[in-house]
Amino acid sequence: MRTQVAIIGAGPSGLLLGQLLYKAGIDNIIIEQRSADYVLGRIRAGVLEQVTVDLLKQAGADKRMNEEGLPHDGIELLFKGKRHRIDLNGLTGGKRVMVYGQTEVTRDLMEVRAQEGLTTVYEASHVQPVDFESDKPKVRYEKDGQVHEIECDFIAGCDGFHGICRASAPQDKIKTFEKVYPFGWLGLLSDTPPVSHELIYANTERGFALCSQRSATRSRYYLQVPLTDKVEDWSDEAFWEELKKRLDPEARANLVTGPSLEKSIAPLRSFVTEPMRFGRMFLAGDAAHIVPPTGAKGLNLAASDVGYLSQAFAQYYKEQSEAGIDRYSEQCLRRVWKAERFSWWMTSMLHNFPGEGEFNTKVQEAELDYIVHSEAGSTSLAENYVGLPLV
Ligand code: RFL
Ligand code: PHB
């Protein structure tokens, strides 16, 4: 088999890249180690920046998002028992975010890909990028007991944090930067109406909490938990009781509880790989970088990476120019580091850090007080939250 771009991984970055390339007339094949249902079973991000919304439109996968997604003009910060609204729209000259789940984005991209008859190999094992430092790269994999090889011009490593692409990069050419946080997020999805019409980010003495949503009838809530907690330790009742304790009286009174549809714990980590290109292999999305979810940036960074990458490949094929692919890594990393900074800052300001003591709590409260009462402070938060412009 031969294609122009072989994409490893059918998460949001691989699927979006495939569709953007197809729209630019560039042939591609996606190779994914899991089944389509498994990929759809992962409940993750929920907030899309305008840049991501625009790319989904360009990919032709925006119809259902336009009908069912929830545009949000603000968020609320809860600290010292009171909520304060950040007017995202007013502070950014009219920008907003779209609340639409990663599961739905993935489903929409899978559907358009199937409609166009494009090839995705699911349940491939032993996937391996080969010879990417030559001009004849290949992707090798096994399926149904047989070894297959795809010859290509380029490999896109869209295979997430635990993928094979970053692991296959020459170790003397790669540098990584990492920060691991001493807690995780326990998430719960339920068919209950959201507690409030906007997202609530809560700093409390019992730890961080987030009230998010997927629709008028489906909610997503998160609690900061110690890394030692196991999901089995948390009954639905225990989750709701703890969430109530982390809310203000009005939200507590409005909270509708119900059985969980999904419950999972995710550790929090900041991680960056430099560079994001190794010969003819390009890393994109979680394969190259991870942010803690507090800034809602992971999925959005994955989208902007593949936006840049699809432009770079289009320039290569249409104008026979390598300028775009040569610039890719540096262009992405400028945006990545700003999102890393914002996500680290939101995480630092909103969570309870074990062992940091009361001084830290007082500084967090002072910072939150400054942010909500200073136009400069709230504008800085708002412009980062809605997403910095592409450069
Ligand atoms: P993904 O989604 O991990 O997809 C990678 C795909 O590659 C496949 N794969 C391989 N395929 C072939 N061969 C191999 N050797 C392979 N190894 C892996 C995997 O099966 C998978 O299908 O990465 P992608 O596409 O870069 O997308 C990134 C986003 O998924 C990620 O940034 C966000 O979900 C991060 N994130 C969140 N981001 C937000 O913006 N807001 C959130 O609320 C939010 N919550 C989360 C999250 C990530 C979580 N993780 C990683 C556990 C909550 C969780 C629990
Ligand atoms: C979510 O809805 O899953 C979500 C929203 C905002 C975040 C993180 C997660 O910052």
Tab-separated table of C-alpha atoms in Angstrom, residues 77-84 201-204 350 364-373:
chain	number	residue	atom	x	y	z
A	77	LEU	CA	-14.711	31.307	39.547
A	78	LEU	CA	-15.793	30.192	43.024
A	79	PHE	CA	-13.550	30.978	46.000
A	80	LYS	CA	-14.096	31.853	49.652
A	81	GLY	CA	-17.633	30.538	49.183
A	82	LYS	CA	-18.680	33.073	46.490
A	83	ARG	CA	-18.975	32.909	42.715
A	84	HIS	CA	-17.570	35.616	40.405
A	201	TYR	CA	-14.215	26.432	38.576
A	202	ALA	CA	-14.055	26.137	42.375
A	203	ASN	CA	-11.140	26.663	44.758
A	204	THR	CA	-12.102	25.302	48.187
A	350	LEU	CA	-7.261	26.598	41.849
A	364	GLN	CA	-4.267	31.837	45.870
A	365	GLU	CA	-7.219	33.738	47.338
A	366	ALA	CA	-5.431	37.073	46.823
A	367	GLU	CA	-4.688	36.162	43.223
A	368	LEU	CA	-8.291	35.124	42.540
A	369	ASP	CA	-9.517	38.320	44.206
A	370	TYR	CA	-7.161	40.316	41.977
A	371	ILE	CA	-8.231	38.441	38.820
A	372	VAL	CA	-11.967	38.974	39.338
A	373	HIS	CA	-11.666	42.639	40.401
